Structure formats: C-alpha cells, structure tokens
PDB file of C-alpha atoms in Angstrom:
ATOM      1  CA  UNK F  20      17.268  33.973  -9.865  1.00 42.00           C
ATOM      2  CA  UNK F  21      16.002  30.356  -9.382  1.00 40.00           C
ATOM      3  CA  UNK F  22      12.263  29.887  -9.438  1.00 38.00           C
ATOM      4  CA  UNK F  23      10.457  29.157  -6.001  1.00 36.00           C
ATOM      5  CA  UNK F  24       7.713  26.582  -5.665  1.00 37.00           C
ATOM      6  CA  UNK F  25       4.300  27.970  -4.869  1.00 35.00           C
ATOM      7  CA  UNK F  26       2.895  27.071  -1.655  1.00 32.00           C
ATOM      8  CA  UNK F  27      -0.374  27.843   0.259  1.00 28.00           C
ATOM      9  CA  UNK F  28       1.642  30.490   1.932  1.00 28.00           C
ATOM     10  CA  UNK F  29       0.913  33.532  -0.285  1.00 32.00           C
ATOM     11  CA  UNK F  30       3.832  35.300  -1.910  1.00 30.00           C
ATOM     12  CA  UNK F  31       3.222  39.188  -1.678  1.00 31.00           C
ATOM     13  CA  UNK F  32       5.212  42.125  -2.806  1.00 34.00           C
ATOM     14  CA  UNK F  33       4.069  44.717  -0.241  1.00 33.00           C
ATOM     15  CA  UNK F  34       2.092  45.201   2.986  1.00 37.00           C
ATOM     16  CA  UNK F  35       1.268  43.379   5.986  1.00 38.00           C
ATOM     17  CA  UNK F  36       3.513  41.613   8.374  1.00 37.00           C
ATOM     18  CA  UNK F  37       6.275  40.300   6.195  1.00 34.00           C
ATOM     19  CA  UNK F  38       8.630  37.250   6.349  1.00 32.00           C
ATOM     20  CA  UNK F  39      11.785  37.739   4.333  1.00 37.00           C
ATOM     21  CA  UNK F  40      13.223  34.516   3.038  1.00 36.00           C
ATOM     22  CA  UNK F  41      16.564  34.533   1.086  1.00 36.00           C
ATOM     23  CA  UNK F  42      16.966  31.748  -1.303  1.00 36.00           C
ATOM     24  CA  UNK F  43      20.123  31.375  -3.361  1.00 40.00           C
ATOM     25  CA  UNK F  44      20.880  34.960  -2.875  1.00 39.00           C
ATOM     26  CA  UNK F  45      17.455  36.210  -3.997  1.00 39.00           C
ATOM     27  CA  UNK F  46      15.242  38.028  -1.590  1.00 34.00           C
ATOM     28  CA  UNK F  47      11.630  36.870  -1.453  1.00 33.00           C
ATOM     29  CA  UNK F  48       8.727  38.387   0.509  1.00 29.00           C
ATOM     30  CA  UNK F  49       6.306  35.976   2.167  1.00 29.00           C
ATOM     31  CA  UNK F  50       3.415  36.078   4.586  1.00 29.00           C
ATOM     32  CA  UNK F  51       0.991  33.752   6.129  1.00 35.00           C
ATOM     33  CA  UNK F  52      -2.539  33.120   5.101  1.00 37.00           C
ATOM     34  CA  UNK F  53      -4.581  35.993   6.505  1.00 34.00           C
ATOM     35  CA  UNK F  54      -7.881  33.859   6.695  1.00 43.00           C
ATOM     36  CA  UNK F  55      -8.583  32.563  10.049  1.00 48.00           C
ATOM     37  CA  UNK F  56      -9.961  29.047  10.404  1.00 52.00           C
ATOM     38  CA  UNK F  57     -13.222  28.332  12.245  1.00 76.00           C
ATOM     39  CA  UNK F  58     -11.686  25.082  13.350  1.00 83.00           C
ATOM     40  CA  UNK F  59      -9.040  24.341  15.942  1.00 89.00           C
ATOM     41  CA  UNK F  60      -6.192  21.690  15.802  1.00 90.00           C
ATOM     42  CA  UNK F  61      -6.338  19.511  18.958  1.00 92.00           C
ATOM     43  CA  UNK F  62      -3.281  17.766  20.419  1.00 94.00           C
ATOM     44  CA  UNK F  63      -4.151  14.953  22.822  1.00 95.00           C
ATOM     45  CA  UNK F  64      -1.555  12.810  24.872  1.00 95.00           C
ATOM     46  CA  UNK F  65      -2.113   9.429  26.635  1.00 94.00           C
ATOM     47  CA  UNK F  66       0.579   7.875  28.819  1.00 93.00           C
ATOM     48  CA  UNK F  67       1.831   4.392  28.254  1.00 91.00           C
ATOM     49  CA  UNK F  68       2.900   3.066  31.571  1.00 89.00           C
ATOM     50  CA  UNK F  69       5.930   0.792  31.896  1.00 90.00           C
ATOM     51  CA  UNK F  70       8.391  -0.241  29.414  1.00 93.00           C
ATOM     52  CA  UNK F  71       7.312  -0.933  25.759  1.00 93.00           C
ATOM     53  CA  UNK F  72       7.989  -4.826  26.058  1.00 93.00           C
ATOM     54  CA  UNK F  73       5.165  -4.962  28.626  1.00 91.00           C
ATOM     55  CA  UNK F  74       2.749  -3.971  26.048  1.00 89.00           C
ATOM     56  CA  UNK F  75       4.114  -5.621  22.864  1.00 90.00           C
ATOM     57  CA  UNK F  76       5.546  -8.803  24.064  1.00 91.00           C
ATOM     58  CA  UNK F  77       2.906 -11.287  24.559  1.00 86.00           C
ATOM     59  CA  UNK F  78       2.652 -14.557  26.737  1.00 84.00           C
ATOM     60  CA  UNK F  79       1.276 -16.995  24.138  1.00 83.00           C
ATOM     61  CA  UNK F  80       0.151 -19.402  26.818  1.00 79.00           C
ATOM     62  CA  UNK F  81      -2.503 -16.635  27.847  1.00 79.00           C
ATOM     63  CA  UNK F  82      -3.546 -15.476  24.369  1.00 72.00           C
ATOM     64  CA  UNK F  83      -6.843 -16.324  22.740  1.00 68.00           C
ATOM     65  CA  UNK F  84      -7.363 -17.890  20.226  1.00 73.00           C
ATOM     66  CA  UNK F  85      -5.174 -20.935  21.008  1.00 77.00           C
ATOM     67  CA  UNK F  86      -3.578 -21.102  17.544  1.00 78.00           C
ATOM     68  CA  UNK F  87      -1.029 -18.507  18.398  1.00 86.00           C
ATOM     69  CA  UNK F  88       0.910 -20.812  20.562  1.00 88.00           C
ATOM     70  CA  UNK F  89       0.483 -23.623  18.015  1.00 90.00           C
ATOM     71  CA  UNK F  90       1.897 -21.332  15.135  1.00 92.00           C
ATOM     72  CA  UNK F  91       4.763 -20.180  17.326  1.00 93.00           C
ATOM     73  CA  UNK F  92       5.808 -23.871  18.316  1.00 93.00           C
ATOM     74  CA  UNK F  93       5.374 -25.269  14.790  1.00 95.00           C
ATOM     75  CA  UNK F  94       7.407 -22.584  13.209  1.00 94.00           C
ATOM     76  CA  UNK F  95      10.192 -22.523  15.710  1.00 92.00           C
ATOM     77  CA  UNK F  96      10.508 -26.344  15.237  1.00 93.00           C
ATOM     78  CA  UNK F  97      11.041 -25.735  11.627  1.00 93.00           C
ATOM     79  CA  UNK F  98       7.548 -26.776  10.382  1.00 95.00           C
ATOM     80  CA  UNK F  99       5.406 -24.755   8.159  1.00 95.00           C
ATOM     81  CA  UNK F 100       2.120 -23.417   9.742  1.00 95.00           C
ATOM     82  CA  UNK F 101      -0.701 -21.957   7.670  1.00 95.00           C
ATOM     83  CA  UNK F 102      -4.166 -20.538   8.281  1.00 92.00           C
ATOM     84  CA  UNK F 103      -6.760 -19.562   6.012  1.00 93.00           C
ATOM     85  CA  UNK F 104      -8.764 -16.101   6.019  1.00 91.00           C
ATOM     86  CA  UNK F 105      -7.315 -15.163   9.570  1.00 87.00           C
ATOM     87  CA  UNK F 106      -3.667 -14.384  10.368  1.00 88.00           C
ATOM     88  CA  UNK F 107      -1.805 -17.095  12.321  1.00 87.00           C
ATOM     89  CA  UNK F 108      -1.181 -14.763  15.245  1.00 85.00           C
ATOM     90  CA  UNK F 109      -3.730 -12.899  16.943  1.00 68.00           C
ATOM     91  CA  UNK F 110      -3.906  -9.529  15.008  1.00 56.00           C
ATOM     92  CA  UNK F 111      -3.343  -6.467  17.141  1.00 53.00           C
ATOM     93  CA  UNK F 112      -4.601  -3.934  14.482  1.00 49.00           C
ATOM     94  CA  UNK F 113      -3.461  -0.403  15.440  1.00 48.00           C
ATOM     95  CA  UNK F 114      -1.857  -1.649  18.712  1.00 60.00           C
ATOM     96  CA  UNK F 115       1.405  -2.146  16.786  1.00 65.00           C
ATOM     97  CA  UNK F 116       3.793  -5.232  16.394  1.00 76.00           C
ATOM     98  CA  UNK F 117       3.595  -8.583  18.299  1.00 87.00           C
ATOM     99  CA  UNK F 118       6.672 -10.098  19.851  1.00 92.00           C
ATOM    100  CA  UNK F 119       6.960 -13.306  22.170  1.00 92.00           C
ATOM    101  CA  UNK F 120       9.518 -14.421  24.728  1.00 92.00           C
ATOM    102  CA  UNK F 121      10.825 -17.859  25.131  1.00 91.00           C
ATOM    103  CA  UNK F 122      13.718 -18.951  27.346  1.00 90.00           C
ATOM    104  CA  UNK F 123      15.120 -15.411  27.449  1.00 91.00           C
ATOM    105  CA  UNK F 124      15.070 -14.803  23.588  1.00 94.00           C
ATOM    106  CA  UNK F 125      12.546 -12.350  21.999  1.00 96.00           C
ATOM    107  CA  UNK F 126      10.743 -13.331  18.746  1.00 95.00           C
ATOM    108  CA  UNK F 127       8.977 -11.138  16.283  1.00 94.00           C
ATOM    109  CA  UNK F 128       5.701 -12.919  15.116  1.00 93.00           C
ATOM    110  CA  UNK F 129       4.455 -12.118  11.590  1.00 91.00           C
ATOM    111  CA  UNK F 130       3.008 -13.840   8.640  1.00 92.00           C
ATOM    112  CA  UNK F 131       2.824 -13.486   4.738  1.00 93.00           C
ATOM    113  CA  UNK F 132       0.308 -14.540   2.206  1.00 96.00           C
ATOM    114  CA  UNK F 133       1.286 -17.702   0.350  1.00 97.00           C
ATOM    115  CA  UNK F 134      -1.749 -18.443  -1.582  1.00 97.00           C
ATOM    116  CA  UNK F 135      -5.708 -18.110  -1.920  1.00 97.00           C
ATOM    117  CA  UNK F 136      -8.631 -20.511  -1.716  1.00 97.00           C
ATOM    118  CA  UNK F 137     -12.106 -20.212  -3.121  1.00 98.00           C
ATOM    119  CA  UNK F 138     -14.799 -21.347  -0.775  1.00 96.00           C
ATOM    120  CA  UNK F 139     -18.451 -21.231   0.068  1.00 97.00           C
ATOM    121  CA  UNK F 140     -19.633 -20.121   3.503  1.00 97.00           C
ATOM    122  CA  UNK F 141     -23.309 -19.645   4.749  1.00 97.00           C
ATOM    123  CA  UNK F 142     -24.320 -16.211   5.990  1.00 97.00           C
ATOM    124  CA  UNK F 143     -26.871 -15.320   8.587  1.00 97.00           C
ATOM    125  CA  UNK F 144     -28.706 -12.092   7.984  1.00 97.00           C
ATOM    126  CA  UNK F 145     -31.318 -10.770  10.256  1.00 96.00           C
ATOM    127  CA  UNK F 146     -34.288  -8.439   9.429  1.00 94.00           C
ATOM    128  CA  UNK F 147     -36.192  -6.820  12.148  1.00 89.00           C
ATOM    129  CA  UNK F 148     -39.975  -7.694  12.317  1.00 87.00           C
ATOM    130  CA  UNK F 149     -41.055  -5.960  15.627  1.00 77.00           C
ATOM    131  CA  UNK F 150     -41.735  -6.549  19.257  1.00 72.00           C
ATOM    132  CA  UNK F 151     -42.787 -10.036  20.628  1.00 62.00           C
ATOM    133  CA  UNK F 152     -46.002  -8.321  21.999  1.00 66.00           C
ATOM    134  CA  UNK F 153     -46.987  -6.982  18.774  1.00 59.00           C
ATOM    135  CA  UNK F 154     -46.342 -10.322  16.873  1.00 60.00           C
ATOM    136  CA  UNK F 155     -48.686 -12.766  17.903  1.00 63.00           C
ATOM    137  CA  UNK F 156     -49.127 -14.203  14.464  1.00 63.00           C
ATOM    138  CA  UNK F 157     -45.299 -14.843  14.371  1.00 67.00           C
ATOM    139  CA  UNK F 158     -45.467 -18.480  16.007  1.00 66.00           C
ATOM    140  CA  UNK F 159     -42.363 -19.855  14.620  1.00 74.00           C
ATOM    141  CA  UNK F 160     -39.729 -17.981  16.418  1.00 82.00           C
ATOM    142  CA  UNK F 161     -37.278 -19.209  19.078  1.00 90.00           C
ATOM    143  CA  UNK F 162     -35.439 -17.243  21.837  1.00 91.00           C
ATOM    144  CA  UNK F 163     -31.838 -16.704  21.211  1.00 93.00           C
ATOM    145  CA  UNK F 164     -30.909 -18.429  24.447  1.00 94.00           C
ATOM    146  CA  UNK F 165     -32.467 -21.584  23.179  1.00 94.00           C
ATOM    147  CA  UNK F 166     -29.910 -22.028  20.293  1.00 96.00           C
ATOM    148  CA  UNK F 167     -26.658 -23.722  20.158  1.00 95.00           C
ATOM    149  CA  UNK F 168     -23.711 -21.681  21.272  1.00 95.00           C
ATOM    150  CA  UNK F 169     -22.403 -21.043  17.528  1.00 95.00           C
ATOM    151  CA  UNK F 170     -25.975 -19.743  16.577  1.00 96.00           C
ATOM    152  CA  UNK F 171     -26.246 -17.566  19.527  1.00 97.00           C
ATOM    153  CA  UNK F 172     -22.885 -15.759  18.558  1.00 96.00           C
ATOM    154  CA  UNK F 173     -24.028 -15.449  15.052  1.00 96.00           C
ATOM    155  CA  UNK F 174     -27.282 -13.905  16.028  1.00 97.00           C
ATOM    156  CA  UNK F 175     -25.445 -11.368  18.397  1.00 95.00           C
ATOM    157  CA  UNK F 176     -23.199 -10.349  15.465  1.00 95.00           C
ATOM    158  CA  UNK F 177     -25.927 -10.206  12.747  1.00 95.00           C
ATOM    159  CA  UNK F 178     -28.161  -8.074  14.847  1.00 94.00           C
ATOM    160  CA  UNK F 179     -25.633  -5.404  14.744  1.00 93.00           C
ATOM    161  CA  UNK F 180     -26.008  -5.005  11.158  1.00 92.00           C
ATOM    162  CA  UNK F 181     -29.876  -5.345  11.286  1.00 92.00           C
ATOM    163  CA  UNK F 182     -30.046  -2.660  13.996  1.00 87.00           C
ATOM    164  CA  UNK F 183     -27.831  -0.251  11.959  1.00 86.00           C
ATOM    165  CA  UNK F 184     -29.748  -0.464   8.577  1.00 84.00           C
ATOM    166  CA  UNK F 185     -31.233   3.056   8.023  1.00 71.00           C
ATOM    167  CA  UNK F 186     -29.799   4.497  11.149  1.00 74.00           C
ATOM    168  CA  UNK F 187     -26.737   6.600  11.666  1.00 63.00           C
ATOM    169  CA  UNK F 188     -25.111   4.022  14.268  1.00 65.00           C
ATOM    170  CA  UNK F 189     -21.927   2.297  13.573  1.00 73.00           C
ATOM    171  CA  UNK F 190     -21.360  -1.485  12.908  1.00 78.00           C
ATOM    172  CA  UNK F 191     -18.387  -3.414  14.198  1.00 81.00           C
ATOM    173  CA  UNK F 192     -17.014  -4.378  10.813  1.00 78.00           C
ATOM    174  CA  UNK F 193     -14.744  -7.454  11.139  1.00 77.00           C
ATOM    175  CA  UNK F 194     -17.217  -9.154  13.226  1.00 86.00           C
ATOM    176  CA  UNK F 195     -19.992  -8.339  10.742  1.00 92.00           C
ATOM    177  CA  UNK F 196     -19.138  -9.315   7.174  1.00 93.00           C
ATOM    178  CA  UNK F 197     -21.292  -8.684   4.165  1.00 94.00           C
ATOM    179  CA  UNK F 198     -24.188  -7.416   6.452  1.00 93.00           C
ATOM    180  CA  UNK F 199     -24.431 -10.597   8.529  1.00 95.00           C
ATOM    181  CA  UNK F 200     -22.438 -13.244  10.122  1.00 96.00           C
ATOM    182  CA  UNK F 201     -20.297 -15.633   8.245  1.00 97.00           C
ATOM    183  CA  UNK F 202     -20.095 -19.320   9.517  1.00 97.00           C
ATOM    184  CA  UNK F 203     -16.538 -20.413   8.761  1.00 93.00           C
ATOM    185  CA  UNK F 204     -16.191 -23.230  11.302  1.00 90.00           C
ATOM    186  CA  UNK F 205     -17.357 -26.680  10.238  1.00 92.00           C
ATOM    187  CA  UNK F 206     -18.209 -27.752  13.572  1.00 93.00           C
ATOM    188  CA  UNK F 207     -20.263 -24.512  14.038  1.00 94.00           C
ATOM    189  CA  UNK F 208     -22.060 -25.319  10.630  1.00 95.00           C
ATOM    190  CA  UNK F 209     -22.747 -28.928  11.787  1.00 95.00           C
ATOM    191  CA  UNK F 210     -24.140 -27.836  15.087  1.00 95.00           C
ATOM    192  CA  UNK F 211     -26.361 -25.048  13.841  1.00 96.00           C
ATOM    193  CA  UNK F 212     -30.019 -25.083  13.945  1.00 96.00           C
ATOM    194  CA  UNK F 213     -30.527 -21.786  12.014  1.00 96.00           C
ATOM    195  CA  UNK F 214     -28.750 -23.324   9.004  1.00 96.00           C
ATOM    196  CA  UNK F 215     -30.883 -26.446   8.856  1.00 94.00           C
ATOM    197  CA  UNK F 216     -33.478 -26.431   6.140  1.00 91.00           C
ATOM    198  CA  UNK F 217     -36.202 -27.117   8.781  1.00 91.00           C
ATOM    199  CA  UNK F 218     -34.777 -24.456  11.294  1.00 91.00           C
ATOM    200  CA  UNK F 219     -36.739 -21.541  12.746  1.00 92.00           C
ATOM    201  CA  UNK F 220     -37.728 -18.753  10.542  1.00 91.00           C
ATOM    202  CA  UNK F 221     -37.614 -16.117  13.131  1.00 92.00           C
ATOM    203  CA  UNK F 222     -35.498 -15.472  16.365  1.00 94.00           C
ATOM    204  CA  UNK F 223     -36.062 -13.388  19.386  1.00 91.00           C
ATOM    205  CA  UNK F 224     -33.166 -11.208  20.681  1.00 92.00           C
ATOM    206  CA  UNK F 225     -33.425  -8.478  23.283  1.00 88.00           C
ATOM    207  CA  UNK F 226     -36.867  -7.885  23.023  1.00 83.00           C
ATOM    208  CA  UNK F 227     -36.993  -7.860  19.256  1.00 89.00           C
ATOM    209  CA  UNK F 228     -38.080 -10.497  16.656  1.00 91.00           C
ATOM    210  CA  UNK F 229     -35.972 -10.848  13.542  1.00 93.00           C
ATOM    211  CA  UNK F 230     -36.687 -12.689  10.467  1.00 93.00           C
ATOM    212  CA  UNK F 231     -33.866 -15.216   9.582  1.00 95.00           C
ATOM    213  CA  UNK F 232     -32.332 -15.088   6.195  1.00 96.00           C
ATOM    214  CA  UNK F 233     -29.693 -17.648   5.027  1.00 97.00           C
ATOM    215  CA  UNK F 234     -27.451 -17.484   2.036  1.00 97.00           C
ATOM    216  CA  UNK F 235     -24.508 -19.354   0.718  1.00 97.00           C
ATOM    217  CA  UNK F 236     -21.930 -17.216  -0.864  1.00 97.00           C
ATOM    218  CA  UNK F 237     -18.449 -17.541  -2.565  1.00 98.00           C
ATOM    219  CA  UNK F 238     -15.329 -16.144  -0.710  1.00 97.00           C
ATOM    220  CA  UNK F 239     -11.747 -15.743  -1.935  1.00 97.00           C
ATOM    221  CA  UNK F 240      -9.681 -16.179   1.170  1.00 96.00           C
ATOM    222  CA  UNK F 241      -5.955 -15.608   1.628  1.00 96.00           C
ATOM    223  CA  UNK F 242      -3.809 -18.370   3.030  1.00 96.00           C
ATOM    224  CA  UNK F 243      -1.106 -17.134   5.585  1.00 95.00           C
ATOM    225  CA  UNK F 244       2.205 -18.724   6.500  1.00 95.00           C
ATOM    226  CA  UNK F 245       3.575 -17.922  10.045  1.00 94.00           C
ATOM    227  CA  UNK F 246       6.808 -16.188  10.380  1.00 94.00           C
ATOM    228  CA  UNK F 247       8.861 -16.503  13.688  1.00 95.00           C
ATOM    229  CA  UNK F 248      12.161 -14.534  13.775  1.00 95.00           C
ATOM    230  CA  UNK F 249      14.613 -14.177  16.873  1.00 96.00           C
ATOM    231  CA  UNK F 250      15.443 -10.463  17.349  1.00 96.00           C
ATOM    232  CA  UNK F 251      16.794 -10.023  20.752  1.00 97.00           C
ATOM    233  CA  UNK F 252      18.345 -11.568  23.911  1.00 96.00           C
ATOM    234  CA  UNK F 253      17.759  -9.040  26.410  1.00 96.00           C
ATOM    235  CA  UNK F 254      15.266  -6.340  27.762  1.00 95.00           C
ATOM    236  CA  UNK F 255      17.323  -3.519  26.662  1.00 96.00           C
ATOM    237  CA  UNK F 256      17.711  -4.907  23.152  1.00 97.00           C
ATOM    238  CA  UNK F 257      13.938  -5.561  22.610  1.00 96.00           C
ATOM    239  CA  UNK F 258      13.207  -1.929  24.092  1.00 96.00           C
ATOM    240  CA  UNK F 259      15.589  -0.384  21.566  1.00 96.00           C
ATOM    241  CA  UNK F 260      13.881  -2.461  18.785  1.00 96.00           C
ATOM    242  CA  UNK F 261      10.510  -1.225  19.890  1.00 95.00           C
ATOM    243  CA  UNK F 262      11.466   2.430  20.276  1.00 94.00           C
ATOM    244  CA  UNK F 263      12.849   2.099  16.709  1.00 94.00           C
ATOM    245  CA  UNK F 264       9.793   0.627  15.361  1.00 92.00           C
ATOM    246  CA  UNK F 265       7.156   2.739  17.196  1.00 92.00           C
ATOM    247  CA  UNK F 266       8.386   6.161  18.060  1.00 94.00           C
ATOM    248  CA  UNK F 267       7.488   9.145  15.768  1.00 94.00           C
ATOM    249  CA  UNK F 268       9.124  11.625  18.061  1.00 95.00           C
ATOM    250  CA  UNK F 269      11.529  12.148  20.980  1.00 95.00           C
ATOM    251  CA  UNK F 270      11.333  15.372  23.119  1.00 95.00           C
ATOM    252  CA  UNK F 271      13.452  16.468  25.974  1.00 93.00           C
ATOM    253  CA  UNK F 272      11.706  18.402  28.682  1.00 92.00           C
ATOM    254  CA  UNK F 273      14.762  20.042  29.691  1.00 92.00           C
ATOM    255  CA  UNK F 274      15.183  21.546  26.084  1.00 91.00           C
ATOM    256  CA  UNK F 275      11.749  22.953  25.758  1.00 93.00           C
ATOM    257  CA  UNK F 276      10.675  26.435  26.627  1.00 94.00           C
ATOM    258  CA  UNK F 277       8.101  26.866  29.413  1.00 95.00           C
ATOM    259  CA  UNK F 278       5.319  27.702  26.935  1.00 95.00           C
ATOM    260  CA  UNK F 279       5.898  24.405  25.018  1.00 96.00           C
ATOM    261  CA  UNK F 280       6.070  22.411  28.267  1.00 95.00           C
ATOM    262  CA  UNK F 281       2.726  23.942  29.352  1.00 96.00           C
ATOM    263  CA  UNK F 282       1.094  22.874  26.036  1.00 96.00           C
ATOM    264  CA  UNK F 283       2.257  19.247  26.589  1.00 96.00           C
ATOM    265  CA  UNK F 284       0.969  19.348  30.137  1.00 95.00           C
ATOM    266  CA  UNK F 285      -2.411  20.588  29.101  1.00 95.00           C
ATOM    267  CA  UNK F 286      -2.553  17.891  26.304  1.00 95.00           C
ATOM    268  CA  UNK F 287      -1.858  15.145  29.033  1.00 94.00           C
ATOM    269  CA  UNK F 288      -4.880  16.297  30.805  1.00 84.00           C
ATOM    270  CA  UNK F 289      -7.271  16.012  27.955  1.00 89.00           C
ATOM    271  CA  UNK F 290      -6.405  18.189  24.806  1.00 93.00           C
ATOM    272  CA  UNK F 291      -4.714  21.381  23.828  1.00 96.00           C
ATOM    273  CA  UNK F 292      -6.211  23.466  21.011  1.00 94.00           C
ATOM    274  CA  UNK F 293      -5.513  26.359  18.980  1.00 93.00           C
ATOM    275  CA  UNK F 294      -6.839  28.076  15.725  1.00 91.00           C
ATOM    276  CA  UNK F 295      -4.877  28.893  12.753  1.00 89.00           C
ATOM    277  CA  UNK F 296      -2.435  31.070  12.668  1.00 91.00           C
ATOM    278  CA  UNK F 297      -0.925  29.105  15.680  1.00 93.00           C
ATOM    279  CA  UNK F 298       1.331  30.527  18.310  1.00 95.00           C
ATOM    280  CA  UNK F 299       5.007  30.341  18.017  1.00 95.00           C
ATOM    281  CA  UNK F 300       5.101  27.857  20.812  1.00 96.00           C
ATOM    282  CA  UNK F 301       2.548  25.624  19.127  1.00 96.00           C
ATOM    283  CA  UNK F 302       4.331  25.928  15.895  1.00 95.00           C
ATOM    284  CA  UNK F 303       7.474  25.030  17.301  1.00 96.00           C
ATOM    285  CA  UNK F 304       6.242  22.112  19.249  1.00 96.00           C
ATOM    286  CA  UNK F 305       4.560  20.840  15.953  1.00 94.00           C
ATOM    287  CA  UNK F 306       7.952  21.110  14.293  1.00 94.00           C
ATOM    288  CA  UNK F 307       9.675  19.029  17.077  1.00 94.00           C
ATOM    289  CA  UNK F 308       6.976  16.345  16.726  1.00 94.00           C
ATOM    290  CA  UNK F 309       7.687  16.209  13.055  1.00 92.00           C
ATOM    291  CA  UNK F 310       4.213  17.550  11.957  1.00 91.00           C
ATOM    292  CA  UNK F 311       5.555  20.446   9.615  1.00 90.00           C
ATOM    293  CA  UNK F 312       2.481  19.791   7.209  1.00 86.00           C
ATOM    294  CA  UNK F 313       0.209  21.112   9.913  1.00 87.00           C
ATOM    295  CA  UNK F 314       1.772  24.528  10.071  1.00 87.00           C
ATOM    296  CA  UNK F 315      -0.260  26.153   7.197  1.00 81.00           C
ATOM    297  CA  UNK F 316      -3.515  25.077   8.875  1.00 72.00           C
ATOM    298  CA  UNK F 317      -4.689  23.359   5.756  1.00 70.00           C
ATOM    299  CA  UNK F 318      -3.363  19.890   5.947  1.00 74.00           C
ATOM    300  CA  UNK F 319      -6.383  18.240   4.282  1.00 66.00           C
ATOM    301  CA  UNK F 320      -5.296  19.568   0.944  1.00 65.00           C
ATOM    302  CA  UNK F 321      -1.693  18.286   1.319  1.00 63.00           C
ATOM    303  CA  UNK F 322      -1.259  15.212  -0.915  1.00 53.00           C
ATOM    304  CA  UNK F 323      -0.409  11.913   1.037  1.00 55.00           C
ATOM    305  CA  UNK F 324      -1.031  13.369   4.463  1.00 61.00           C
ATOM    306  CA  UNK F 325      -3.302  12.054   6.978  1.00 59.00           C
ATOM    307  CA  UNK F 326      -5.611  14.419   8.828  1.00 55.00           C
ATOM    308  CA  UNK F 327      -7.735  12.098  10.866  1.00 59.00           C
ATOM    309  CA  UNK F 328      -7.181  10.545  14.367  1.00 64.00           C
ATOM    310  CA  UNK F 329      -4.017   8.663  13.584  1.00 78.00           C
ATOM    311  CA  UNK F 330      -2.136   7.604  16.693  1.00 86.00           C
ATOM    312  CA  UNK F 331       1.587   8.547  17.033  1.00 92.00           C
ATOM    313  CA  UNK F 332       4.112   7.607  19.753  1.00 94.00           C
ATOM    314  CA  UNK F 333       6.079   9.936  21.703  1.00 95.00           C
ATOM    315  CA  UNK F 334       9.081   9.556  23.995  1.00 95.00           C
ATOM    316  CA  UNK F 335       8.811  12.520  26.589  1.00 94.00           C
ATOM    317  CA  UNK F 336      12.055  12.272  28.581  1.00 90.00           C
ATOM    318  CA  UNK F 337      11.792   8.619  29.924  1.00 89.00           C
ATOM    319  CA  UNK F 338       7.991   8.368  29.436  1.00 93.00           C
ATOM    320  CA  UNK F 339       6.196   6.893  26.571  1.00 95.00           C
ATOM    321  CA  UNK F 340       3.003   8.344  25.200  1.00 95.00           C
ATOM    322  CA  UNK F 341       0.595   7.959  22.263  1.00 94.00           C
ATOM    323  CA  UNK F 342      -0.882  11.169  20.829  1.00 95.00           C
ATOM    324  CA  UNK F 343      -3.407  12.273  18.096  1.00 92.00           C
ATOM    325  CA  UNK F 344      -3.730  15.315  16.126  1.00 90.00           C
ATOM    326  CA  UNK F 345      -7.141  16.343  14.934  1.00 87.00           C
ATOM    327  CA  UNK F 346      -9.266  19.246  13.713  1.00 86.00           C
ATOM    328  CA  UNK F 347     -12.205  20.240  15.852  1.00 85.00           C
ATOM    329  CA  UNK F 348     -14.827  22.750  15.406  1.00 82.00           C
ATOM    330  CA  UNK F 349     -14.725  25.608  17.884  1.00 65.00           C
TER     331      UNK F 349
END
C-alpha cells in the first residue's frame, strides 16, 4: 500500500466522526481537527462598478505627475526614456496593472531596471521640542507657512516620522524615508531655506515646535527604462486581457446553492464570518474561490501562503468584486 503524506488533518484508527478516503485501493480513515479556533475567518466583498477598463486604463493627459505622458510619447516614438529612483509611469501599487489608450489602441505601461546610480541627498528630520507657549526661549523658529513650498512639503512629511517616534501610530512609508524627508529635486534644494547653513534651527507646525536636523546621506538608486506595448484594438479585447490578468475566481450565481449565495450576499454587506470547523456551505465556497489552504483552519502554518489582508478579484456573474479573507478574533 502506498504511503500517505501527513497533513494537519489527523489520521485516526477508530472513534469520532470518520471520513473514509480510498487511495490506490487502500482504505484510510481520516477526521478533522477536533480543536475549535477562538478566531473566525472573515470574507468581505467590495463591488467594482463598471468595466475593468474604466479602472485600469488611464488618460495620461490627466495623470499627475506629468512625466507619465512624456514617458509614453517618447517610448511610442522609438526613443529611450529613463527615470531615476521612481518608475517612469505613476505606480499604482496594489491597484493592479496600468494601461493607456491612444487612437483606439490600448497599450500596457511598464518599466524595467537598466542600471544604478550612487548619489547624495539631503534629509530633513524633525524632533519635537514642545508647544510654542512653553518655549519662549526658542527664539529662532519660523512658522511652517513662511517657508518655500518645497520646505513646507518637507516639514509636512518629516513631522509624520517625528510624531510617530515612541508611539504606536503608523507612518506613511514611501513619503517618509529614513525617518524623515529626502530632497531629491535640484530646484527644491536650491530654493530651500531649511537646508541653508544659516537656515532656521526650529520650525513651528500645527502648534508644535520641532528642532530641524539636516543630514546628507548616500543612496543607491535604480534607473528605470519605460516600456510601452500595444496589446488590444477594442474594448472587448482589453476587457479579456484584464480579466485574465486580474481575476482569481469566477462564480456563477445560478450554479450556487442557496446557502452559498447567502454567504456572498452577507459578505457584500460587510463581512461573513465563521469559526473552524466551517460549515459545508462555507467550505464549498472557499473551494470554488480557490482557497483550499484555509479549509484546515490553520493557514498561518502553511508554507508560502499569505494569511493577511491580501486583496483578490472575483467575477460573480457579470459583476466584478474585490474580496479579502482574514482572521478576526471573536
């Protein structure tokens, strides 16, 4: 008789509710874990209105920053367009791919790394000193609003890091770098008052005075080259491409039992939750969504499987949804 891989579903010889599995002619007796989790698995759905192209095909004349259109035009005309540190097209992060339409043709926008540059940039870090009314001795401070525009933005970003030090609050990493604000634009550096050797030592922002600390540090920055590829000539073609790229599951309402339709309906209104062991309807729905790893209720110990708030895409009849699966405490 062939050997059977061990799983977290316990192999038992007798007793309890038994599940008999026949593998290669050998009868094996299996049962679920008897332990009941104190947590629940939550399914939440959010509707995406309209066709996918309305979300993932951009109008480059309306995007900010303006280099998106410059990168597109240069690459489409056969020129090489590169950027340093940032990608040549506005990054969409978890929002998915980026496409553009020009004269009836749809293009996929992307980039690849072609090199690296070592540079030095000034960094503004702020350290909270106190409230203005308590700091009459701090004479050399300026209001945030009196600074050049580039410095105002730098203070707004750097104060996020200053405010979070020693606290449990989050920081918008990506804006905040190395615990402060990095000046990368040459014009912003030239216009800055805070970076000047004779600049103010303190700045007041939102009723708090911060000490100004300037450092110049080394960065190794990637050089990106823009890619533009024609992929479709019609709305139907781009929709087919987007479905193939994005969708994790496709479910037909007509083929679902009433219990599973009710689970999805409840998840659309907020979230649907169950503790392990799950109901047969919830298990069946998880299988149809392709999330077999959740069935044993202990996905966090499964190698290579994410158990956080990863977003997935669902086509439910002719409607698109994003959905998440996450563990919550009862």
